[in-house]
Short mmCIF file of C-alpha atoms in Angstrom, two decimals:
data_model
loop_
_atom_site.label_atom_id
_atom_site.label_comp_id
_atom_site.label_asym_id
_atom_site.label_seq_id
_atom_site.Cartn_x
_atom_site.Cartn_y
_atom_site.Cartn_z
CA MET H 1 -29.18 -108.26 35.89
CA LYS H 2 -26.26 -110.47 34.91
CA LEU H 3 -24.38 -110.71 31.61
CA GLN H 4 -22.08 -113.45 30.39
CA VAL H 5 -19.84 -112.97 27.37
CA ARG H 6 -18.81 -116.53 26.60
CA GLY H 7 -15.05 -116.71 26.15
CA VAL H 8 -14.39 -113.26 27.65
CA GLU H 9 -13.45 -113.17 31.32
CA GLU H 10 -13.72 -109.92 33.25
CA GLY H 11 -10.48 -107.97 32.93
CA GLN H 12 -8.85 -110.59 30.70
CA PRO H 13 -7.80 -110.41 27.01
CA VAL H 14 -10.50 -110.82 24.37
CA PRO H 15 -9.77 -113.98 22.33
CA GLU H 16 -8.50 -113.38 18.79
CA LYS H 17 -11.50 -115.14 17.24
CA PHE H 18 -13.60 -112.13 18.30
CA ALA H 19 -11.14 -109.57 16.87
CA PHE H 20 -11.26 -107.55 13.65
CA GLY H 21 -7.45 -107.37 13.68
CA VAL H 22 -4.90 -109.88 15.00
CA PHE H 23 -1.15 -109.50 15.57
CA SER H 24 1.13 -110.16 12.60
CA GLU H 25 4.92 -110.06 12.81
CA GLN H 26 5.18 -109.15 9.12
CA ASP H 27 2.53 -106.44 8.81
CA HIS H 28 1.76 -105.56 12.47
CA MET H 29 -1.89 -106.53 11.87
CA SER H 30 -3.91 -108.90 9.73
CA PHE H 31 -7.66 -109.50 9.61
CA GLY H 32 -9.07 -111.68 12.36
CA PRO H 33 -12.07 -114.07 12.45
CA ASN H 34 -14.25 -111.14 13.64
CA ARG H 35 -16.97 -113.33 15.15
CA ASN H 36 -19.29 -111.76 17.66
CA PRO H 37 -19.09 -113.58 21.00
CA GLU H 38 -22.08 -115.31 22.52
CA LEU H 39 -23.95 -113.09 24.96
CA VAL H 40 -26.26 -114.55 27.60
CA TRP H 41 -28.13 -112.46 30.15
CA ASP H 42 -30.79 -112.92 32.79
CA GLY H 43 -32.37 -111.17 35.72
CA ALA H 44 -34.03 -108.39 33.75
CA PRO H 45 -36.46 -106.45 35.94
CA GLU H 46 -40.20 -106.57 35.64
CA GLY H 47 -41.44 -104.11 33.06
CA THR H 48 -38.61 -104.72 30.61
CA LYS H 49 -39.92 -104.22 27.07
CA SER H 50 -36.70 -104.37 25.03
CA PHE H 51 -32.93 -104.60 25.30
CA VAL H 52 -29.99 -102.67 23.91
CA VAL H 53 -26.62 -104.35 23.38
CA MET H 54 -23.55 -102.21 22.88
CA MET H 55 -19.81 -102.75 22.92
CA PHE H 56 -17.38 -99.87 22.94
CA ASP H 57 -13.72 -99.04 23.52
CA PRO H 58 -13.16 -95.90 25.65
CA ASP H 59 -9.41 -95.86 24.96
CA VAL H 60 -9.32 -94.75 21.32
CA PRO H 61 -6.93 -91.87 20.51
CA SER H 62 -8.74 -88.54 20.14
CA VAL H 63 -6.15 -87.56 17.51
CA ALA H 64 -5.27 -90.17 14.89
CA ASP H 65 -2.19 -88.51 13.35
CA ASP H 66 0.29 -91.05 14.76
CA VAL H 67 -1.98 -94.11 14.65
CA ASN H 68 -0.29 -97.13 13.00
CA GLN H 69 2.63 -95.01 11.78
CA GLU H 70 6.11 -96.56 11.53
CA GLY H 71 8.61 -95.01 13.91
CA LYS H 72 5.92 -93.33 16.01
CA THR H 73 3.86 -94.22 19.05
CA VAL H 74 0.47 -93.13 20.33
CA PRO H 75 1.37 -91.67 23.76
CA ALA H 76 -0.39 -92.96 26.83
CA ASP H 77 -1.32 -89.43 27.95
CA LEU H 78 -3.20 -88.57 24.75
CA PRO H 79 -6.89 -87.84 25.49
CA ARG H 80 -9.13 -90.77 24.61
CA VAL H 81 -12.65 -91.10 23.19
CA ASP H 82 -15.31 -93.82 22.83
CA PHE H 83 -15.27 -96.00 19.72
CA PHE H 84 -18.43 -98.06 19.25
CA HIS H 85 -17.96 -101.60 17.95
CA TRP H 86 -21.47 -103.01 18.30
CA LEU H 87 -24.94 -101.47 18.52
CA LEU H 88 -28.16 -103.47 18.61
CA VAL H 89 -31.42 -101.86 19.69
CA ASP H 90 -35.07 -102.94 19.90
CA ILE H 91 -34.08 -106.47 20.93
CA PRO H 92 -37.35 -108.18 21.97
CA ALA H 93 -37.94 -108.53 25.71
CA GLY H 94 -38.07 -112.34 25.47
CA THR H 95 -34.52 -112.54 24.11
CA LYS H 96 -31.83 -113.68 26.54
CA ARG H 97 -29.07 -114.82 24.20
CA ILE H 98 -27.18 -113.81 21.07
CA PRO H 99 -25.34 -116.82 19.61
CA GLU H 100 -21.67 -116.63 18.67
CA GLY H 101 -21.24 -115.60 15.05
CA GLU H 102 -24.90 -114.58 14.67
CA ASP H 103 -24.21 -110.91 13.96
CA SER H 104 -20.70 -111.19 12.49
CA ASP H 105 -18.60 -114.06 11.15
CA GLY H 106 -15.57 -112.61 9.39
CA VAL H 107 -14.44 -109.18 8.24
CA SER H 108 -16.84 -107.74 5.65
CA PRO H 109 -14.98 -105.23 3.45
CA LYS H 110 -17.15 -102.13 2.95
CA GLY H 111 -19.26 -103.13 5.93
CA LYS H 112 -22.56 -104.80 6.82
CA ASP H 113 -26.07 -103.44 6.44
CA TYR H 114 -27.65 -101.29 9.12
CA GLY H 115 -31.28 -101.67 10.12
CA PRO H 116 -33.08 -104.89 11.08
CA GLY H 117 -30.59 -107.72 11.51
CA PRO H 118 -30.62 -111.29 12.82
CA ILE H 119 -31.45 -109.96 16.29
CA GLY H 120 -32.73 -106.45 16.86
CA VAL H 121 -31.88 -103.40 14.78
CA ARG H 122 -28.25 -102.68 13.89
CA GLY H 123 -26.69 -99.30 14.46
CA VAL H 124 -23.58 -98.01 12.71
CA ASN H 125 -20.21 -98.57 14.37
CA ASN H 126 -17.15 -96.32 14.19
CA TYR H 127 -15.26 -98.38 11.63
CA THR H 128 -17.40 -96.35 9.23
CA GLN H 129 -15.29 -93.30 10.05
CA PHE H 130 -12.00 -95.11 10.72
CA LEU H 131 -11.91 -96.82 7.31
CA ALA H 132 -13.43 -93.98 5.28
CA GLY H 133 -10.07 -93.12 3.68
CA ASN H 134 -9.31 -96.70 2.60
CA PRO H 135 -10.69 -97.30 -0.91
CA ASP H 136 -10.70 -101.08 -0.42
CA MET H 137 -12.57 -100.93 2.88
CA ALA H 138 -14.60 -97.71 2.97
CA GLY H 139 -18.30 -98.19 3.59
CA THR H 140 -20.98 -98.22 6.27
CA TYR H 141 -20.18 -100.67 9.03
CA ALA H 142 -23.11 -101.87 11.13
CA GLY H 143 -23.58 -104.60 13.69
CA TYR H 144 -20.51 -106.18 15.30
CA ASP H 145 -16.92 -105.50 14.30
CA GLY H 146 -14.36 -106.50 16.91
CA PRO H 147 -11.18 -105.07 18.42
CA CYS H 148 -8.40 -103.65 16.26
CA PRO H 149 -6.56 -101.05 18.36
CA PRO H 150 -3.52 -99.19 16.98
CA TRP H 151 -0.49 -101.47 16.94
CA ASN H 152 1.69 -98.60 18.16
CA ASP H 153 -0.48 -97.52 21.10
CA GLU H 154 1.26 -97.32 24.48
CA ILE H 155 -1.83 -98.48 26.36
CA ILE H 156 -3.92 -101.63 26.39
CA HIS H 157 -7.50 -101.01 25.24
CA HIS H 158 -10.61 -102.01 27.18
CA TYR H 159 -13.79 -103.32 25.59
CA HIS H 160 -17.06 -102.88 27.46
CA PHE H 161 -19.83 -105.32 26.49
CA GLU H 162 -23.12 -104.01 27.86
CA VAL H 163 -26.77 -105.02 27.89
CA HIS H 164 -29.44 -102.55 28.97
CA ALA H 165 -33.04 -103.41 29.88
CA LEU H 166 -35.45 -100.67 28.75
CA ASP H 167 -39.02 -99.72 29.59
CA VAL H 168 -39.91 -99.08 25.91
CA ASP H 169 -40.50 -101.47 23.01
CA THR H 170 -38.50 -99.37 20.58
CA LEU H 171 -36.11 -96.44 20.66
CA GLY H 172 -37.53 -95.22 17.36
CA LEU H 173 -34.11 -95.05 15.74
CA GLU H 174 -33.81 -95.56 11.99
CA GLY H 175 -31.17 -95.24 9.30
CA GLU H 176 -27.51 -94.73 10.13
CA PHE H 177 -27.83 -94.09 13.87
CA ASP H 178 -24.67 -94.27 15.97
CA GLY H 179 -23.65 -94.85 19.57
CA ASN H 180 -24.35 -91.31 20.70
CA ASP H 181 -27.84 -91.52 19.18
CA VAL H 182 -28.47 -94.72 21.14
CA ARG H 183 -27.27 -93.21 24.41
CA GLN H 184 -29.46 -90.15 23.96
CA ALA H 185 -32.52 -92.18 22.96
CA MET H 186 -32.31 -94.58 25.90
CA ALA H 187 -31.67 -91.89 28.53
CA GLY H 188 -34.40 -92.12 31.15
CA HIS H 189 -35.57 -95.54 29.91
CA VAL H 190 -32.93 -97.85 31.42
CA LEU H 191 -34.31 -100.18 34.10
CA ALA H 192 -31.10 -102.17 34.62
CA SER H 193 -27.71 -102.73 33.01
CA ALA H 194 -24.90 -105.27 33.08
CA ARG H 195 -21.33 -105.11 31.78
CA VAL H 196 -18.36 -107.36 31.06
CA THR H 197 -15.01 -105.78 30.18
CA GLY H 198 -12.20 -107.45 28.24
CA THR H 199 -8.85 -106.10 27.08
CA TYR H 200 -6.91 -106.23 23.79
CA THR H 201 -3.70 -104.95 22.26
CA LEU H 202 -1.77 -105.35 19.01
CA ASN H 203 1.37 -103.74 20.45
CA PRO H 204 3.97 -106.52 20.78
CA ALA H 205 5.56 -104.71 23.72
CA LEU H 206 2.29 -105.04 25.68
CA ARG H 207 1.26 -108.54 24.60
CA PRO H 208 1.60 -111.38 27.17
#
């Protein structure tokens, strides 16, 4: 199976139009266009009954104490964890494309609805936890929300866009399910997978 993420080349920076946060000299970060990129896939094996789309960042600090703090850095050797940016399940087997901007077109303060969306069923991404302490932004974030790594992180973050072909019509997930729920539910049901990885940073010392 093959996946194309239009505008994202393997191993290259994710364009700012797909980002939740973009570099700002004044404030380190400002909101980006936050459009989901166009995904196109083909070559799904016979017996495919649905697809899962997920995008996650495996480079997120496991401890957030120093994140985006003036005069501090997030050290490169800090253990890292997965941060899910996009979860769509129960995508019909006949679907081979998600148009750009279909699942997100701009930052939505307090989040977007989970459950059935434009394509498939939306899971909850980790901005739900990350923004929980911000009274202007706190809410349940579902569907796509793009990159916004700490502006003081010593490492460049990687963003894995994945599509998985499954042998079931539905994963049976409802409500505020998250990335770990999706991984557990699809275990043993994946017929094929494809991945494209882009990079992103808001640290001016690491930017091209």
